[in-house]
Coordinates of C-alpha atoms in Angstrom, one line a residue:
Chain A
M20 CA -20.6 11.1 11.4
S21 CA -24.2 9.8 12.2
D22 CA -24.6 8.5 15.9
A23 CA -25.1 5.2 14.6
R24 CA -21.4 4.8 12.0
T25 CA -19.7 6.0 15.6
R26 CA -21.6 3.1 17.4
M27 CA -20.5 0.4 15.2
I28 CA -17.1 2.0 14.7
A29 CA -16.9 1.5 18.9
R30 CA -18.1 -1.8 18.6
A31 CA -15.4 -3.0 16.3
A32 CA -13.0 -1.6 18.4
R33 CA -14.1 -4.9 20.5
E34 CA -13.0 -7.0 18.3
I35 CA -9.3 -6.7 18.3
A36 CA -7.8 -8.3 21.8
P37 CA -4.8 -8.1 23.6
G38 CA -1.8 -8.2 21.7
M39 CA -3.0 -8.5 18.4
V40 CA -1.3 -7.6 15.1
V41 CA -3.6 -5.6 13.7
N42 CA -4.0 -3.7 10.2
L43 CA -6.4 -0.8 9.5
G44 CA -7.9 -0.3 6.0
I45 CA -8.2 3.1 4.8
G46 CA -11.4 5.3 5.6
M47 CA -13.8 4.0 8.3
P48 CA -11.7 0.7 9.8
T49 CA -8.9 3.6 10.1
Q50 CA -11.1 5.4 13.0
V51 CA -11.7 2.3 15.1
V52 CA -8.0 3.3 17.0
N53 CA -9.8 6.1 18.2
H54 CA -11.8 4.0 20.5
L55 CA -9.3 2.2 22.0
A56 CA -7.1 3.2 25.1
A57 CA -4.1 5.2 24.5
D58 CA -2.9 1.9 26.8
Y59 CA -4.4 -1.0 24.7
P60 CA -2.0 -3.7 23.8
V61 CA -2.0 -4.1 20.4
C62 CA 0.9 -4.1 16.9
L63 CA -0.7 -1.9 14.0
H64 CA 1.1 -3.2 10.9
T65 CA 0.8 -0.6 7.9
E66 CA 1.8 -1.5 4.7
N67 CA 3.9 1.0 3.7
G68 CA 6.8 -0.6 6.0
M69 CA 5.5 -0.4 10.1
T70 CA 4.6 -2.0 13.1
G71 CA 3.8 -0.3 15.8
V72 CA 1.7 2.7 14.2
G73 CA 1.1 5.4 17.0
P74 CA -1.7 8.3 16.8
V75 CA -1.8 11.0 13.8
L76 CA -0.2 13.9 14.6
P77 CA -1.2 17.2 13.3
P78 CA 0.8 19.2 10.7
E79 CA 2.9 21.3 12.9
Q80 CA 3.9 17.6 14.6
A81 CA 4.2 15.7 11.6
D82 CA 7.2 13.7 10.6
R83 CA 7.8 14.1 6.4
N84 CA 8.9 10.5 6.8
L85 CA 6.5 9.0 8.8
I86 CA 3.3 7.6 7.4
D87 CA 1.0 5.4 7.1
A88 CA -0.5 3.7 4.0
G89 CA -2.9 5.8 3.6
G90 CA -1.0 9.2 3.6
A91 CA -1.8 10.3 7.0
Y92 CA 1.4 11.4 9.5
V93 CA 1.6 8.7 12.8
S94 CA 3.8 8.5 15.4
T95 CA 6.0 6.0 16.6
V96 CA 5.2 3.9 19.7
A97 CA 7.7 2.2 22.5
G98 CA 9.0 -0.4 20.4
S99 CA 7.5 0.3 16.6
A100 CA 9.8 -1.2 13.7
F101 CA 10.3 0.2 10.3
F102 CA 11.2 -2.1 7.6
D103 CA 10.6 -2.1 3.2
S104 CA 7.8 -3.1 0.8
A105 CA 8.6 -6.9 0.3
T106 CA 9.2 -7.4 4.5
S107 CA 5.8 -5.6 5.5
F108 CA 3.4 -7.9 2.4
A109 CA 6.1 -10.9 3.9
M110 CA 4.3 -10.4 7.2
V111 CA 1.0 -10.1 5.8
R112 CA 1.5 -13.6 3.0
S113 CA 2.1 -15.5 5.9
G114 CA 0.2 -15.2 8.8
R115 CA 1.0 -12.7 11.3
L116 CA -1.7 -10.1 10.7
D117 CA -4.3 -11.7 13.0
L118 CA -6.9 -9.1 12.4
T119 CA -7.7 -6.5 8.9
M120 CA -10.4 -4.2 9.2
L121 CA -11.3 -3.6 5.4
G122 CA -14.0 -1.3 4.3
A123 CA -16.4 -2.9 1.4
F124 CA -18.9 -1.7 -1.9
E125 CA -20.3 -5.7 -1.5
V126 CA -19.6 -8.6 0.4
A127 CA -21.0 -11.8 -0.2
A128 CA -22.8 -14.6 2.0
N129 CA -20.0 -17.0 1.1
G130 CA -17.6 -14.2 2.2
D131 CA -16.6 -13.3 -1.1
L132 CA -15.2 -9.7 -0.8
A133 CA -15.6 -6.4 -3.3
N134 CA -13.6 -2.8 -2.7
W135 CA -11.4 -2.2 -5.1
K136 CA -12.7 -1.5 -8.4
I137 CA -16.1 -0.2 -10.1
P138 CA -15.9 -0.8 -13.4
G139 CA -15.4 2.4 -15.6
K140 CA -16.4 4.5 -12.7
F141 CA -13.2 4.3 -10.5
S142 CA -10.7 2.0 -11.1
P143 CA -7.4 3.5 -8.6
G144 CA -5.7 -0.5 -8.4
V145 CA -5.9 -2.6 -5.6
G146 CA -2.8 -1.7 -3.5
G147 CA -2.3 -3.8 -1.3
G148 CA -6.1 -5.1 -0.6
V149 CA -5.7 -8.3 -2.1
E150 CA -3.3 -9.9 0.3
L151 CA -4.7 -8.2 3.6
A152 CA -8.0 -9.8 2.0
Q153 CA -6.5 -13.3 1.3
K154 CA -3.6 -13.6 4.2
A155 CA -4.9 -11.9 7.4
R156 CA -5.9 -14.6 9.7
R157 CA -9.1 -13.1 9.8
V158 CA -10.8 -10.1 7.8
V159 CA -14.1 -8.3 9.1
V160 CA -15.5 -5.6 7.1
L161 CA -16.5 -2.3 7.9
T162 CA -19.4 -0.1 5.5
T163 CA -22.5 0.7 5.9
H164 CA -25.0 -1.4 5.3
L165 CA -26.3 -0.2 2.2
D166 CA -24.2 2.4 -0.8
R167 CA -26.0 5.4 -1.3
A168 CA -28.4 4.6 -3.8
G169 CA -29.7 2.8 -1.1
R170 CA -28.9 -0.6 -2.5
S171 CA -27.6 -3.5 -0.2
K172 CA -23.9 -4.2 0.2
L173 CA -24.4 -7.5 1.3
K174 CA -24.9 -9.7 -1.4
A175 CA -25.9 -13.4 -2.7
K176 CA -23.0 -13.0 -4.9
C177 CA -20.9 -9.9 -5.6
A178 CA -21.4 -8.7 -8.8
L179 CA -18.5 -6.2 -8.9
P180 CA -14.6 -7.5 -9.6
I181 CA -13.8 -9.3 -6.1
T182 CA -10.9 -8.5 -4.2
A183 CA -10.6 -12.2 -2.4
Q184 CA -12.4 -15.6 -2.0
A185 CA -14.3 -16.0 0.8
C186 CA -12.6 -14.3 3.1
V187 CA -15.1 -12.3 5.3
A188 CA -15.6 -13.4 8.2
R189 CA -18.3 -10.8 10.1
I190 CA -19.4 -7.4 8.6
F191 CA -19.8 -4.4 11.3
T192 CA -22.8 -2.2 9.4
D193 CA -24.3 0.5 11.0
M194 CA -27.3 -1.6 10.8
A195 CA -26.0 -5.1 12.7
V196 CA -23.3 -7.6 13.2
I197 CA -23.3 -10.0 10.6
D198 CA -21.6 -13.4 10.3
V199 CA -20.7 -15.0 7.0
T200 CA -20.9 -18.9 7.8
P201 CA -21.2 -22.1 6.1
D202 CA -24.8 -21.0 5.5
G203 CA -24.4 -17.9 4.7
F204 CA -25.0 -14.9 6.2
A205 CA -25.9 -14.8 10.3
L206 CA -27.3 -12.6 12.8
V207 CA -25.2 -11.8 15.3
E208 CA -26.0 -8.0 16.9
V209 CA -28.0 -5.5 15.9
A210 CA -27.5 -1.6 16.6
Q211 CA -29.6 0.4 19.2
G212 CA -33.7 1.0 17.7
V213 CA -33.2 -1.4 14.2
S214 CA -35.0 -4.4 13.5
P215 CA -34.2 -7.7 12.7
A216 CA -36.8 -7.6 9.8
E217 CA -35.1 -3.9 8.8
I218 CA -31.9 -6.1 8.6
C219 CA -33.5 -8.4 6.7
A220 CA -34.6 -6.2 4.5
A221 CA -31.9 -4.0 4.2
T222 CA -29.8 -8.1 3.0
D223 CA -30.0 -8.9 -0.3
A224 CA -29.8 -12.4 0.8
P225 CA -31.0 -14.8 3.2
L226 CA -30.5 -14.0 6.5
T227 CA -30.4 -16.5 9.3
I228 CA -31.9 -14.6 12.3
P229 CA -31.2 -16.4 16.4
Q230 CA -34.1 -17.8 18.6
S231 CA -32.1 -16.2 21.6
P232 CA -32.5 -12.7 22.2
L233 CA -29.4 -10.3 20.0
P234 CA -27.8 -8.0 21.8
S235 CA -27.2 -4.4 20.4
F236 CA -24.2 -1.8 19.9
Chain B
M3 CA 41.8 -0.5 1.0
K4 CA 39.9 2.4 -0.2
L5 CA 36.6 2.3 -1.4
R6 CA 35.7 3.8 -4.9
D7 CA 33.5 7.4 -4.7
K8 CA 30.6 7.5 -6.8
R9 CA 30.4 11.3 -6.4
C10 CA 28.7 12.6 -9.4
D11 CA 26.7 15.4 -10.8
I12 CA 22.8 15.1 -10.5
A13 CA 22.5 16.5 -14.2
A14 CA 25.5 14.2 -15.7
A15 CA 24.1 11.0 -13.9
V16 CA 20.6 11.3 -15.0
G17 CA 21.8 12.4 -18.2
R18 CA 22.7 8.6 -18.6
I19 CA 19.1 7.5 -19.0
K20 CA 17.7 7.1 -22.5
D21 CA 14.3 7.0 -24.7
G22 CA 12.1 4.0 -24.1
D23 CA 14.0 3.1 -20.9
T24 CA 12.9 1.2 -17.7
V25 CA 12.9 3.4 -14.7
M26 CA 12.1 2.1 -11.2
I27 CA 11.5 5.5 -9.2
G28 CA 11.7 4.6 -5.1
G29 CA 9.0 6.2 -2.8
F30 CA 5.7 5.3 -1.3
G31 CA 4.0 8.5 -1.5
V32 CA 5.7 11.6 -0.4
P33 CA 8.0 9.5 1.8
G34 CA 11.0 7.8 0.0
T35 CA 10.1 9.8 -3.2
P36 CA 13.1 11.5 -5.5
F37 CA 12.1 14.6 -6.0
T38 CA 15.2 15.7 -7.3
L39 CA 16.4 12.7 -9.7
I40 CA 12.6 13.4 -11.0
Q41 CA 13.1 16.9 -11.8
A42 CA 15.8 16.4 -13.7
L43 CA 14.7 13.3 -15.8
V44 CA 12.0 16.1 -16.6
Q45 CA 14.9 18.9 -17.8
Q46 CA 16.9 15.5 -19.2
D47 CA 13.5 14.9 -21.0
A48 CA 13.9 10.8 -22.0
R49 CA 11.0 10.2 -23.4
N50 CA 8.7 6.8 -24.1
L51 CA 9.9 5.6 -20.6
T52 CA 8.5 2.6 -18.5
V53 CA 8.3 3.5 -14.6
I54 CA 7.9 1.9 -12.2
K55 CA 6.6 2.7 -8.5
N56 CA 3.9 2.1 -6.0
D57 CA 2.1 5.2 -6.9
A58 CA 2.3 8.3 -9.0
N59 CA 2.6 11.0 -6.8
E60 CA -0.6 13.8 -6.2
P61 CA -0.9 15.9 -9.1
G62 CA 1.7 17.9 -9.5
M63 CA 3.8 16.5 -7.6
G64 CA 7.2 14.1 -7.9
V65 CA 6.0 11.3 -11.3
D66 CA 2.9 13.2 -11.9
H67 CA 5.9 15.9 -13.9
L68 CA 7.0 13.2 -15.7
L69 CA 3.1 12.5 -16.6
R70 CA 2.8 16.1 -17.6
S71 CA 5.7 16.3 -19.6
G72 CA 4.6 12.9 -22.2
Q73 CA 7.7 11.2 -20.7
V74 CA 5.7 8.4 -19.4
A75 CA 4.7 5.5 -22.3
R76 CA 3.6 3.1 -19.8
L77 CA 3.1 2.8 -15.8
I78 CA 3.4 -0.6 -13.6
T79 CA 2.4 0.2 -10.0
T80 CA -0.2 -0.5 -7.3
H81 CA -2.5 2.3 -6.6
L82 CA -3.2 5.7 -8.3
G83 CA -5.7 7.1 -5.6
L84 CA -4.1 9.8 -4.9
N85 CA -3.3 11.5 -8.8
S86 CA -6.6 12.2 -10.3
H87 CA -4.4 13.1 -12.8
A88 CA -3.1 9.8 -13.0
I89 CA -6.2 8.2 -13.7
G90 CA -7.6 10.7 -16.3
L91 CA -4.4 9.3 -18.4
M92 CA -5.1 6.0 -17.9
N93 CA -8.4 6.1 -18.8
S94 CA -7.7 8.1 -21.7
G95 CA -5.1 5.5 -22.9
A96 CA -2.6 8.0 -22.9
I97 CA -0.4 5.7 -20.4
D98 CA -0.3 2.3 -20.2
V99 CA -1.1 1.0 -16.7
E100 CA -0.3 -1.9 -15.0
F101 CA -1.7 -2.4 -11.5
N102 CA 0.1 -4.6 -9.4
P103 CA -0.7 -6.2 -5.9
Q104 CA 1.9 -4.0 -3.8
G105 CA 3.4 -7.1 -1.9
I106 CA 3.9 -8.6 -5.4
L107 CA 5.1 -5.6 -7.3
A108 CA 7.5 -5.8 -4.2
E109 CA 8.5 -9.4 -4.2
R110 CA 8.9 -8.9 -8.6
I111 CA 11.5 -6.5 -7.7
R112 CA 13.2 -8.0 -5.1
A113 CA 13.5 -11.2 -7.4
G114 CA 14.9 -9.2 -9.5
G115 CA 17.8 -7.7 -8.2
S116 CA 18.6 -11.4 -6.4
G117 CA 19.3 -12.9 -9.8
L118 CA 16.4 -14.6 -9.9
G119 CA 13.4 -15.7 -13.1
G120 CA 10.6 -14.3 -11.2
V121 CA 8.9 -15.8 -8.0
L122 CA 5.4 -18.2 -7.3
S123 CA 2.3 -16.9 -5.1
D124 CA -1.4 -17.3 -4.7
I125 CA -2.3 -13.9 -4.2
G126 CA -5.7 -13.0 -6.4
I127 CA -6.5 -16.2 -7.1
G128 CA -9.6 -16.4 -8.6
T129 CA -9.7 -13.0 -9.0
E130 CA -9.4 -10.3 -12.1
L131 CA -5.5 -9.6 -11.4
A132 CA -4.9 -13.4 -12.0
E133 CA -6.2 -13.1 -15.6
G134 CA -3.8 -13.6 -18.5
K135 CA -1.3 -15.3 -16.0
Q136 CA 1.2 -18.4 -16.1
V137 CA 0.1 -21.2 -13.3
V138 CA 1.8 -23.6 -11.8
K139 CA 0.9 -27.4 -9.3
M140 CA 3.2 -27.0 -6.7
Q141 CA 3.0 -29.3 -4.0
G142 CA -0.4 -30.0 -4.4
T143 CA -1.0 -26.2 -4.1
T144 CA -2.0 -24.1 -7.4
Y145 CA 0.7 -20.9 -8.1
L146 CA 0.6 -17.8 -9.9
V147 CA 3.6 -17.0 -11.7
E148 CA 5.1 -13.6 -10.9
P149 CA 7.8 -12.8 -13.3
A150 CA 11.2 -10.3 -12.5
L151 CA 11.0 -7.3 -12.6
R152 CA 13.9 -4.8 -14.0
A153 CA 15.2 -2.1 -14.6
D154 CA 17.6 -0.1 -16.6
V155 CA 17.8 2.7 -13.9
A156 CA 16.7 3.0 -10.6
L157 CA 15.9 6.7 -9.2
I158 CA 16.4 6.3 -5.2
H159 CA 16.5 8.8 -2.3
A160 CA 18.8 8.1 0.7
D161 CA 18.4 9.6 4.3
R162 CA 22.0 9.4 4.7
A163 CA 24.7 7.8 1.6
D164 CA 28.5 7.6 1.7
T165 CA 30.6 8.7 -1.1
F166 CA 31.1 4.8 -1.5
G167 CA 27.3 4.3 -1.8
N168 CA 26.2 2.6 1.8
L169 CA 23.0 3.8 2.1
T170 CA 20.1 4.3 5.4
Y171 CA 16.9 5.4 4.8
A172 CA 14.5 7.6 7.2
A173 CA 11.0 5.8 8.7
T174 CA 8.5 5.2 6.4
A175 CA 10.8 6.6 3.2
Q176 CA 12.5 3.2 3.2
N177 CA 9.7 1.1 1.6
F178 CA 10.1 0.6 -2.5
S179 CA 13.9 1.8 -2.3
P180 CA 16.1 -1.1 -0.8
L181 CA 14.5 -3.4 -3.5
M182 CA 14.6 -1.0 -6.6
A183 CA 18.2 -0.3 -5.7
M184 CA 19.0 -4.0 -6.2
A185 CA 17.2 -4.8 -9.8
A186 CA 18.8 -1.8 -11.9
A187 CA 21.6 -1.7 -14.1
C188 CA 22.2 1.7 -13.1
V189 CA 21.3 2.9 -9.7
I190 CA 21.4 6.7 -9.4
V191 CA 20.9 8.4 -5.6
E192 CA 19.9 11.5 -3.9
A193 CA 21.4 11.8 -0.3
E194 CA 20.2 14.3 2.2
T195 CA 23.0 14.0 3.7
V196 CA 26.8 12.3 1.5
V197 CA 29.5 11.0 4.6
L198 CA 33.3 9.5 4.0
P199 CA 33.3 5.6 4.1
G200 CA 33.4 4.4 7.7
E201 CA 30.7 7.5 9.0
I202 CA 27.6 5.4 8.7
A203 CA 28.8 2.2 10.8
A204 CA 28.5 -1.2 9.1
N205 CA 25.9 -2.6 10.9
A206 CA 23.6 0.6 10.0
V207 CA 23.7 0.1 6.5
Q208 CA 20.6 -0.9 4.4
T209 CA 21.3 -0.5 0.8
A210 CA 24.7 -2.2 0.3
G211 CA 27.1 0.6 -1.8
V212 CA 28.1 -2.5 -4.1
F213 CA 24.3 -1.9 -5.3
V214 CA 24.6 1.9 -6.4
D215 CA 26.3 3.0 -9.0
H216 CA 25.7 7.2 -8.7
V217 CA 25.8 9.2 -4.8
T218 CA 24.6 12.9 -5.5
Q219 CA 24.3 15.1 -2.6
L220 CA 21.2 17.2 -2.4
E221 CA 21.9 21.1 -1.7
N222 CA 18.3 22.2 -0.4
L223 CA 15.2 19.9 -0.2
S224 CA 12.7 21.7 -2.5
E225 CA 9.1 22.3 -0.8
E226 CA 7.9 18.6 -2.0
Y227 CA 10.0 16.4 0.4
A228 CA 8.2 18.7 2.8
V229 CA 4.4 17.3 4.9
V230 CA 1.8 17.7 2.8
R231 CA -1.2 20.1 3.8
R232 CA -4.4 18.0 2.3

C-alpha cells in the first residue's frame, strides 16, 4: 500500500474519540484499527451481531463461529457481546453508533454516498451499508481521491445509484481531508507534498480553500 | 410435567420440504449456516424453491450447492459479494434475486415471526431501494412499508439443543437464526450437541423450544463448518 494511503488511514484513526461506538466498513476502513493503541477506549460494532470486536486472528487461532461482517476471524475483548441481526441493526437505526467509516465509489458535494452498485458491472447487494450510511451519527468516508481510471471520486453529483442521501460529513483521501459543508466541499487538511491546487484539479466539484495555513498529514 | 421429545432423523425432517416451498436458512457466512441440513435438501431434491438467507455462502459451500443443483428459483438476500457463481446466475437470469438492506431483512423476518403484517422504516428513502414500495406518512415522517416474511420451513444450526428444541447459539453464529426460528411453519434444527431438557439452563435459552418442530443431532461436522482459509 502506498505511503500516502497508510498516512490517510492513520489520520482517519484520529477521528475516533475515546469512548466512541464505531463501525468500520469493509476494505480500507477495516485497517483503521491497526492505528489504534491496543488499550484505546473504543467499542467496535460489526453488523453480524457483535460489539467489542477484538483483533483479527491468524487461521490457526481462529474460532470458526467468530467473524466480522467482512468474514475476518476476529476475537473478543473483555466486555464483548453477541446478539442477533435484528438487535444489531436496532443499534444502527436508533443512533447508537457514534461513527461509521465507509468506502466509496463516489461522494457528492451535498454528502450523497454511492458505494454499493455499478450498474452492469458490480451488483453484489447492499448488505448493511444503507443503514450504516443513513443512521450512524457521523459518517466519514475513506477512499482514494481518484478511481483506477484517474477520475475523481468527489463529484458535484453522484452518477451511480446512491446508498444514502446527504449522509457524509468528512472524506479522508490519499490527497486531503475534506469536509462536506452546506456550501459543498471544503479543504481541511492536505497530504504531505500535495498542493491545494492539485487537490482542486483532482476534485470534480467546487472546493473551498481556507485562507489560514492548512495542516498536513 | 414433561416436555415433548422432538428428535428426528435428518432425512425424515428435510423430507417434508415440497416443490415450490419458501425456505429460510440461518447463517451469516459460515457461522450459523446449517450445512448438513442443506446437503440433505440437495439429496431430497425439492425444486422451484424460494430461499431466504443473508448471503449465498461461497462457491462450492452451503447455499451454493442448492444453486448448482438448480433447486432455487428465487433468492431473498442482502449480499452475494463472496459468491461470484451466485452473481453469475443472477446476471444471467437463472435465478431471481431480491436484495434487502440487511437490518430490514432481519426486521421483516422478525415481524413474520411475531404475528405482524410488516414494519415501517425510512431506510432507503431517496434511493432505488425504495422503488415500488408502499409509502405511508405517520406523525409527520415518511416511511416505507416493509412486508413481513414467513416461510414454509426454516433450517437452523444451533450450538446446543435440548430434545424439546430449546436452543443456544455460539458467538456470531446467532445472526439470523433466532429470527428465522420464529418465522416458519416448520422449524428444523441441526445441533452440535443435543441434551435432555433441563441441561440448558432456562436463563441461557436463546430460542424457546415452542418455536421448534424437529431436532437432529449432528454426528460429525463436515469440512464446510471449519475455518475458511482464503
